[in-house]
Short mmCIF file of C-alpha atoms and ligand atoms in Angstrom, two decimals:
data_model
loop_
_atom_site.label_atom_id
_atom_site.label_comp_id
_atom_site.label_asym_id
_atom_site.label_seq_id
_atom_site.Cartn_x
_atom_site.Cartn_y
_atom_site.Cartn_z
CA MET A 267 11.27 14.13 34.89
CA GLU A 268 11.58 17.40 32.93
CA THR A 269 8.35 18.50 31.27
CA ILE A 270 7.42 20.97 28.52
CA ASN A 271 4.04 22.69 28.24
CA VAL A 272 2.50 22.37 24.78
CA GLY A 273 0.14 24.97 23.30
CA LEU A 274 -2.04 23.68 20.44
CA ILE A 275 -3.19 26.31 17.96
CA GLY A 276 -6.27 25.02 16.18
CA GLN A 277 -8.69 22.11 16.34
CA GLY A 278 -10.31 20.09 13.51
CA PHE A 279 -8.96 16.80 12.13
CA MET A 280 -5.32 17.60 12.86
CA GLY A 281 -6.20 19.01 16.28
CA ARG A 282 -7.65 15.61 17.12
CA SER A 283 -4.71 13.60 15.76
CA HIS A 284 -2.17 15.82 17.56
CA SER A 285 -4.15 15.79 20.83
CA ASN A 286 -4.25 12.00 20.68
CA ALA A 287 -0.48 11.91 20.07
CA TRP A 288 0.40 14.32 22.92
CA GLY A 289 -1.85 12.33 25.27
CA GLN A 290 -0.53 8.89 24.26
CA VAL A 291 3.21 9.43 23.74
CA SER A 292 4.30 9.23 27.39
CA LYS A 293 2.34 5.99 27.80
CA PHE A 294 4.23 4.18 25.00
CA PHE A 295 7.67 5.81 24.85
CA GLN A 296 10.47 6.39 27.37
CA LEU A 297 10.70 10.18 26.98
CA PRO A 298 13.72 12.42 27.70
CA LEU A 299 11.21 15.30 28.02
CA VAL A 300 7.52 14.87 28.85
CA PRO A 301 4.89 16.98 27.02
CA VAL A 302 2.10 18.49 29.12
CA MET A 303 -1.16 19.23 27.32
CA HIS A 304 -1.33 22.78 28.66
CA THR A 305 -3.59 24.96 26.46
CA VAL A 306 -5.57 24.67 23.23
CA PHE A 307 -6.69 27.63 21.12
CA GLY A 308 -9.98 27.53 19.23
CA GLN A 309 -12.38 30.12 17.84
CA GLU A 310 -15.34 30.96 20.10
CA GLU A 311 -17.80 29.04 17.91
CA GLU A 312 -15.52 25.98 17.97
CA ASN A 313 -16.00 25.74 21.75
CA PRO A 314 -12.35 25.16 22.72
CA ARG A 315 -13.32 24.39 26.31
CA ALA A 316 -15.35 21.36 25.21
CA PHE A 317 -12.46 20.29 22.92
CA ALA A 318 -10.02 20.70 25.85
CA ASP A 319 -12.22 18.65 28.18
CA ASN A 320 -12.65 15.89 25.62
CA TRP A 321 -8.95 15.56 24.77
CA GLY A 322 -7.35 16.39 28.15
CA TRP A 323 -5.99 19.92 27.59
CA GLN A 324 -5.70 21.75 30.95
CA ASN A 325 -6.75 25.13 29.56
CA ALA A 326 -8.65 26.53 26.61
CA THR A 327 -8.48 29.99 25.05
CA THR A 328 -9.83 32.01 22.14
CA ASP A 329 -6.72 34.24 22.10
CA TRP A 330 -3.83 32.50 20.29
CA GLU A 331 -1.46 35.45 20.69
CA GLN A 332 -1.85 35.36 24.47
CA LEU A 333 -1.27 31.58 24.40
CA VAL A 334 1.94 31.90 22.36
CA ALA A 335 3.24 34.77 24.53
CA SER A 336 2.54 32.94 27.80
CA PRO A 337 5.82 32.18 29.66
CA GLU A 338 4.26 28.85 30.66
CA ILE A 339 4.20 27.59 27.04
CA GLY A 340 7.38 25.80 25.88
CA LEU A 341 6.30 24.40 22.49
CA VAL A 342 3.79 25.84 20.02
CA ASP A 343 2.02 23.29 17.81
CA ILE A 344 0.16 24.74 14.80
CA VAL A 345 -2.77 22.88 13.23
CA THR A 346 -4.73 25.84 11.82
CA PRO A 347 -5.70 26.21 8.17
CA ASN A 348 -2.61 26.99 6.08
CA PHE A 349 -2.98 30.81 5.88
CA MET A 350 -2.47 31.07 9.67
CA HIS A 351 0.72 28.96 9.77
CA ALA A 352 3.06 31.87 9.02
CA PRO A 353 1.60 34.51 11.39
CA VAL A 354 1.47 32.03 14.30
CA ALA A 355 4.93 30.62 13.57
CA ARG A 356 6.42 34.13 13.27
CA THR A 357 4.90 35.09 16.64
CA ALA A 358 6.12 31.89 18.33
CA ILE A 359 9.62 32.26 16.87
CA ALA A 360 9.78 35.94 17.90
CA ALA A 361 8.98 34.74 21.43
CA GLY A 362 11.86 32.25 21.13
CA LYS A 363 9.49 29.28 21.25
CA PRO A 364 10.18 26.01 19.36
CA CYS A 365 7.44 25.55 16.82
CA ALA A 366 5.82 22.47 15.26
CA CYS A 367 3.59 23.02 12.23
CA GLU A 368 1.28 20.90 10.09
CA LYS A 369 2.07 20.42 6.39
CA PRO A 370 2.38 22.18 4.07
CA ILE A 371 4.24 24.71 6.17
CA ALA A 372 2.53 27.54 4.31
CA GLY A 373 0.04 28.35 1.58
CA THR A 374 2.66 30.31 -0.37
CA LEU A 375 6.40 30.09 -0.99
CA ASP A 376 6.84 33.65 0.31
CA ASP A 377 5.30 32.72 3.66
CA ALA A 378 7.38 29.53 3.82
CA ARG A 379 10.59 31.46 3.10
CA GLU A 380 9.73 33.99 5.83
CA MET A 381 9.19 31.19 8.35
CA VAL A 382 12.54 29.60 7.50
CA GLU A 383 14.40 32.91 7.76
CA ALA A 384 12.75 33.82 11.06
CA ALA A 385 13.60 30.43 12.58
CA LYS A 386 17.22 30.62 11.38
CA LYS A 387 17.67 34.16 12.70
CA ALA A 388 16.19 33.29 16.10
CA ASN A 389 17.99 29.92 16.18
CA VAL A 390 14.71 28.26 17.16
CA LYS A 391 13.99 24.57 16.62
CA THR A 392 11.17 23.83 14.18
CA PHE A 393 9.30 20.67 13.19
CA VAL A 394 6.87 19.78 10.40
CA TRP A 395 4.27 17.02 10.73
CA PHE A 396 5.03 15.01 7.60
CA ASN A 397 3.59 12.10 9.52
CA TYR A 398 4.04 9.44 6.80
CA ARG A 399 7.82 9.42 7.36
CA ARG A 400 6.96 7.78 10.70
CA VAL A 401 5.18 4.79 9.21
CA PRO A 402 7.52 1.86 9.97
CA ALA A 403 7.19 0.56 6.38
CA VAL A 404 8.33 3.96 5.02
CA GLY A 405 11.24 3.93 7.46
CA LEU A 406 12.24 0.47 6.18
CA ALA A 407 11.95 1.72 2.58
CA GLN A 408 14.34 4.57 3.40
CA GLN A 409 16.81 2.14 4.99
CA LEU A 410 16.71 -0.18 1.95
CA VAL A 411 17.11 2.61 -0.61
CA THR A 412 19.80 4.62 1.19
CA SER A 413 21.78 1.44 1.99
CA GLY A 414 21.97 0.69 -1.76
CA LYS A 415 19.78 -2.43 -1.65
CA LEU A 416 17.88 -1.21 -4.71
CA GLY A 417 20.99 -0.07 -6.58
CA ASP A 418 20.72 3.10 -8.68
CA ILE A 419 17.20 4.55 -8.64
CA ARG A 420 15.70 4.88 -12.12
CA HIS A 421 11.98 5.52 -11.49
CA VAL A 422 9.92 7.07 -8.71
CA ARG A 423 6.13 7.12 -9.12
CA ALA A 424 4.03 8.47 -6.29
CA VAL A 425 0.31 9.05 -5.83
CA TYR A 426 -1.86 10.51 -3.12
CA LEU A 427 -5.42 9.84 -4.23
CA GLN A 428 -8.59 10.57 -2.26
CA ASP A 429 -12.23 10.65 -3.30
CA TRP A 430 -14.07 12.66 -0.64
CA ALA A 431 -14.45 15.98 -2.46
CA ASP A 432 -17.67 15.42 -4.38
CA GLU A 433 -20.36 18.04 -5.08
CA SER A 434 -21.94 17.54 -1.65
CA VAL A 435 -18.89 18.99 0.13
CA PRO A 436 -19.35 22.74 0.76
CA LEU A 437 -16.76 25.47 0.28
CA LEU A 438 -14.38 24.46 3.07
CA TRP A 439 -11.24 26.53 3.67
CA ARG A 440 -9.41 23.83 1.65
CA PHE A 441 -11.04 25.14 -1.54
CA GLU A 442 -10.20 28.83 -1.10
CA LYS A 443 -6.79 29.99 -2.35
CA GLN A 444 -6.38 32.81 0.18
CA LEU A 445 -6.93 30.33 3.04
CA THR A 446 -5.07 27.28 1.73
CA GLY A 447 -2.70 28.30 -1.06
CA SER A 448 -3.46 25.33 -3.31
CA GLY A 449 -5.89 22.40 -3.21
CA ALA A 450 -5.06 18.72 -3.50
CA HIS A 451 -1.58 19.83 -4.58
CA GLY A 452 -0.41 21.44 -1.34
CA ASP A 453 -2.47 19.07 0.76
CA LEU A 454 -1.48 15.77 -0.85
CA ASN A 455 1.44 16.22 -3.26
CA ALA A 456 3.23 17.84 -0.29
CA HIS A 457 3.17 14.46 1.46
CA ILE A 458 4.49 12.41 -1.46
CA ILE A 459 7.14 14.97 -2.39
CA ASP A 460 8.40 14.88 1.20
CA MET A 461 8.13 11.11 1.43
CA THR A 462 10.05 10.42 -1.80
CA ARG A 463 12.71 13.02 -0.96
CA PHE A 464 13.06 11.26 2.41
CA VAL A 465 13.12 7.68 1.06
CA THR A 466 15.52 8.39 -1.82
CA GLY A 467 17.67 10.91 0.06
CA GLN A 468 17.63 12.96 -3.16
CA GLU A 469 16.25 16.37 -4.15
CA ILE A 470 13.97 17.16 -7.09
CA THR A 471 15.93 19.30 -9.54
CA GLU A 472 13.32 19.97 -12.23
CA VAL A 473 9.59 19.84 -12.83
CA VAL A 474 9.44 18.75 -16.47
CA GLY A 475 5.73 19.34 -16.89
CA ALA A 476 2.52 19.62 -14.87
CA VAL A 477 -1.24 19.80 -15.24
CA ALA A 478 -3.70 21.29 -12.74
CA GLU A 479 -7.47 20.91 -12.97
CA THR A 480 -10.53 22.02 -10.97
CA PHE A 481 -13.46 19.76 -11.82
CA ILE A 482 -15.99 21.25 -9.39
CA LYS A 483 -15.83 25.00 -9.86
CA GLN A 484 -18.60 26.10 -7.47
CA ARG A 485 -19.47 24.80 -4.00
CA LYS A 486 -22.16 25.56 -1.41
CA LEU A 487 -21.17 28.41 0.92
CA MET A 488 -20.58 27.40 4.54
CA THR A 489 -22.63 28.50 7.50
CA GLY A 490 -21.01 28.36 10.96
CA THR A 491 -17.45 27.20 11.44
CA ALA A 492 -15.77 25.49 8.53
CA ALA A 493 -14.01 22.70 10.42
CA GLY A 494 -10.58 22.11 8.94
CA GLY A 495 -10.15 18.78 7.25
CA ILE A 496 -12.88 16.61 5.83
CA ALA A 497 -16.16 17.77 7.28
CA ALA A 498 -18.70 15.30 5.98
CA GLY A 499 -22.38 16.06 6.06
CA MET A 500 -21.97 19.80 6.62
CA LYS A 501 -25.22 21.72 6.28
CA GLY A 502 -24.38 24.69 4.08
CA ALA A 503 -26.54 27.57 2.87
CA GLU A 504 -27.65 27.23 -0.73
CA GLN A 505 -25.57 30.19 -2.02
CA MET A 506 -22.59 29.06 -4.11
CA GLY A 507 -18.97 30.21 -3.93
CA ARG A 508 -16.17 29.84 -6.48
CA VAL A 509 -13.50 27.21 -5.90
CA THR A 510 -10.14 28.95 -6.43
CA VAL A 511 -7.74 25.99 -6.14
CA ASP A 512 -7.03 22.69 -7.90
CA ASP A 513 -8.87 19.41 -7.40
CA THR A 514 -5.89 17.62 -8.87
CA VAL A 515 -2.29 18.26 -9.94
CA LEU A 516 -0.09 15.78 -11.80
CA PHE A 517 3.55 16.49 -12.59
CA LEU A 518 6.69 14.86 -13.97
CA ALA A 519 10.05 15.54 -12.38
CA ARG A 520 13.74 14.65 -12.21
CA PHE A 521 15.66 13.69 -9.05
CA SER A 522 19.24 14.77 -8.33
CA GLY A 523 20.43 11.15 -8.60
CA GLY A 524 19.12 10.88 -12.18
CA ALA A 525 15.76 9.17 -11.58
CA VAL A 526 12.67 10.31 -13.44
CA ALA A 527 9.47 10.68 -11.43
CA SER A 528 5.70 11.13 -11.63
CA PHE A 529 3.50 12.61 -8.92
CA GLU A 530 -0.29 12.68 -8.76
CA ALA A 531 -2.58 14.24 -6.15
CA ALA A 532 -6.35 14.07 -6.52
CA ARG A 533 -9.47 14.50 -4.42
CA GLN A 534 -12.03 12.89 -6.75
CA ALA A 535 -10.10 9.71 -7.64
CA THR A 536 -13.18 7.55 -7.06
CA GLY A 537 -12.38 4.33 -5.23
CA ASN A 538 -9.14 5.65 -3.76
CA GLN A 539 -10.24 6.66 -0.29
CA ASN A 540 -6.79 7.55 1.07
CA ARG A 541 -4.34 5.91 -1.31
CA ASN A 542 -1.01 7.42 -0.50
CA GLY A 543 1.84 5.44 -2.02
CA PHE A 544 4.91 5.07 -4.12
CA GLU A 545 6.79 2.61 -6.31
CA ILE A 546 10.55 2.96 -6.61
CA ASN A 547 12.45 1.03 -9.28
CA GLY A 548 16.20 0.54 -8.92
CA THR A 549 18.82 -1.45 -10.83
CA ARG A 550 18.91 -4.13 -8.09
CA GLY A 551 15.31 -4.14 -6.93
CA SER A 552 12.05 -2.28 -6.36
CA LEU A 553 9.71 -1.24 -3.59
CA LYS A 554 5.98 -0.54 -3.44
CA PHE A 555 4.16 1.16 -0.54
CA ASP A 556 0.41 1.84 -0.24
CA PHE A 557 -0.81 3.57 2.94
CA GLU A 558 -4.14 1.75 2.70
CA ARG A 559 -2.01 -1.32 3.64
CA MET A 560 0.31 0.74 5.81
CA ASN A 561 1.99 -2.10 7.77
CA GLU A 562 3.26 -3.79 4.59
CA LEU A 563 6.11 -3.02 2.19
CA GLU A 564 6.34 -4.83 -1.16
CA TYR A 565 9.94 -5.68 -2.07
CA TYR A 566 11.32 -7.12 -5.32
CA ASP A 567 14.91 -8.40 -5.14
CA ALA A 568 16.30 -8.40 -8.66
CA THR A 569 19.60 -9.88 -7.50
CA LEU A 570 17.94 -13.32 -7.01
CA PRO A 571 18.04 -15.87 -9.84
CA ARG A 572 15.30 -14.93 -12.32
CA ALA A 573 13.63 -18.29 -11.63
CA VAL A 574 12.71 -17.22 -8.10
CA GLN A 575 12.28 -13.44 -8.48
CA GLY A 576 8.95 -12.12 -7.28
CA TRP A 577 7.28 -9.50 -5.09
CA THR A 578 7.61 -10.17 -1.36
CA THR A 579 5.19 -8.66 1.15
CA ILE A 580 7.15 -7.62 4.23
CA MET A 581 5.07 -7.19 7.41
CA CYS A 582 6.79 -4.19 8.99
CA THR A 583 5.89 -4.95 12.59
CA HIS A 584 9.09 -6.52 13.93
CA ALA A 585 10.45 -4.72 16.98
CA ALA A 586 14.14 -5.34 16.26
CA ASP A 587 14.04 -4.28 12.60
CA HIS A 588 11.32 -1.70 12.00
CA PRO A 589 11.33 1.81 13.51
CA TYR A 590 8.99 2.61 16.44
CA VAL A 591 7.47 -0.90 16.51
CA ALA A 592 9.27 -1.89 19.74
CA ASN A 593 7.11 0.68 21.51
CA TRP A 594 3.84 -0.71 20.17
CA TRP A 595 2.79 -4.31 19.70
CA PRO A 596 4.24 -7.77 18.85
CA ASP A 597 4.80 -9.09 15.31
CA ALA A 598 1.81 -8.76 12.93
CA HIS A 599 -0.23 -6.67 15.36
CA PRO A 600 -0.62 -3.76 12.92
CA ILE A 601 -0.55 -0.12 13.93
CA GLY A 602 -2.70 2.64 12.44
CA TYR A 603 -2.82 6.20 11.16
CA GLU A 604 -2.76 7.74 14.64
CA HIS A 605 0.44 5.93 15.64
CA CYS A 606 2.47 7.93 13.08
CA PHE A 607 1.55 11.11 14.96
CA THR A 608 2.48 9.60 18.33
CA ASN A 609 5.78 8.45 16.78
CA GLN A 610 6.35 12.04 15.64
CA ALA A 611 5.52 13.46 19.09
CA TYR A 612 8.21 11.11 20.48
CA ASP A 613 10.77 12.33 17.96
CA ILE A 614 9.93 15.99 18.68
CA MET A 615 10.61 15.35 22.38
CA GLN A 616 13.90 13.63 21.51
CA VAL A 617 15.05 16.57 19.35
CA LEU A 618 14.02 19.15 21.98
CA ALA A 619 16.06 17.16 24.53
CA GLY A 620 19.10 17.37 22.23
CA GLN A 621 18.85 13.77 21.05
CA GLU A 622 18.61 12.32 17.54
CA PRO A 623 15.10 11.45 16.26
CA THR A 624 14.38 7.81 15.39
CA VAL A 625 13.79 8.87 11.75
CA PRO A 626 15.09 12.17 10.23
CA MET A 627 12.82 15.04 11.28
CA PRO A 628 11.85 17.72 8.74
CA ASP A 629 12.28 21.27 10.04
CA PHE A 630 11.05 24.42 8.29
CA GLU A 631 14.13 24.48 6.02
CA ASP A 632 13.52 20.88 4.90
CA ALA A 633 9.80 21.55 4.35
CA TYR A 634 10.73 24.67 2.36
CA GLN A 635 12.42 22.38 -0.22
CA THR A 636 9.09 20.57 -0.59
CA GLN A 637 7.29 23.93 -0.85
CA ARG A 638 9.65 24.92 -3.71
CA VAL A 639 8.65 21.80 -5.64
CA LEU A 640 4.96 22.62 -5.03
CA GLU A 641 5.55 26.13 -6.38
CA ALA A 642 7.60 24.94 -9.38
CA SER A 643 4.82 22.51 -10.33
CA LEU A 644 2.14 25.21 -10.23
CA LEU A 645 4.38 27.47 -12.35
CA SER A 646 4.98 24.63 -14.81
CA ALA A 647 1.24 23.96 -15.09
CA ALA A 648 0.37 27.65 -15.49
CA GLU A 649 3.04 28.36 -18.12
CA ARG A 650 3.04 24.88 -19.69
CA ARG A 651 6.81 24.61 -19.56
CA PRO A 652 9.59 22.84 -17.64
CA VAL A 653 10.73 24.64 -14.48
CA LYS A 654 14.13 24.02 -12.92
CA LEU A 655 14.18 24.28 -9.12
CA GLU A 656 16.90 26.92 -9.15
CA GLU A 657 14.29 29.17 -10.76
CA VAL A 658 12.14 28.92 -7.59
CA LYS A 659 13.90 30.11 -4.44
C1 LIG B 786 -7.10 15.76 3.88
O1 LIG B 786 -6.72 15.58 2.59
C2 LIG B 786 -6.12 15.09 4.82
O2 LIG B 786 -6.60 15.31 6.11
C3 LIG B 786 -4.71 15.70 4.73
O3 LIG B 786 -4.74 17.08 5.04
C4 LIG B 786 -3.78 14.96 5.69
O4 LIG B 786 -2.48 15.51 5.63
C5 LIG B 786 -3.77 13.49 5.26
O5 LIG B 786 -2.89 12.77 6.11
C6 LIG B 786 -5.16 12.91 5.34
O6 LIG B 786 -6.07 13.69 4.51
#
């Protein structure tokens, strides 16, 4: 069986979810190309050798450029903080290596554009880990919408609400503009912009208005390594540093098919621990998805007689009808967050082997469209005006 050596650039929360996926995928999927967990990069103080031993990477290094340049590495997988996505991707692409990257693909639109252009010029395959596309319920939603089951789409309302970022959380990289680009906006609105573009099959053509707010303006400075992701219980020095990104961004938008939309990302939405979801209203029906109940899709069929119309809860765990499920468990044996990443690892292997992915796979160009919406929303909030997408290239 043909194999491909994977090089993981970064550790933290996404390093763990990707390591789990690369280790699990060949156990659950019939692969046309088998990933080998070859080398992981981490900073000295992150102890990459211990990370490698724990997760099953053969090698560990503190030199990412040497890793990317190594002729043994076939696929570069980037899970660093956002500011490093572009330099690592550019280096991998220059070496002719296919490149997978966490979302958002960059902290800035300029970096994202550079990544797209480099990949196009080098004709290198790229992948972006918008993992929520690989939730079976989201795949079913896309099938229902794009097959016309909901009729014409009138409303899209999407939220990605978390509540971890209280005053006790120190100044992680996620709060510093030069390391992350934006706050909850690029971290969370990126997911729901991608997900609703995917489910509707439409593009956002205008940001009608937006508001950005930073509620906690100072945070404790970090000591030691700021682990990416949500590092609870970090002991930080008492000095304070300024937060330079948003805690929340809300915006209103229009889709190319005529629907109007609302998006909301927040990190202090108390009581919403990881509520990532959407509601889509069409002329023939509606859908509701909430990741906190990720195996279920709520469906309203407005073509039924009014006497029997109501919301139906579909359990999206049926092998013959719901994507990826045939590789996991029988009906009503729910899957979890980590399975979306393993599903994505499977699809990356399929695309690298010249096959079609189970569910459309975002590359850098696709993720750049999401980055444009992120940028247009920040511009709209800053200048308090509508911003058409053609204004943001
Ligand atoms: C933190 O907000 C985070 O880890 C995001 O960065 C991920 O993309 C999301 O899936 C879970 O929460």
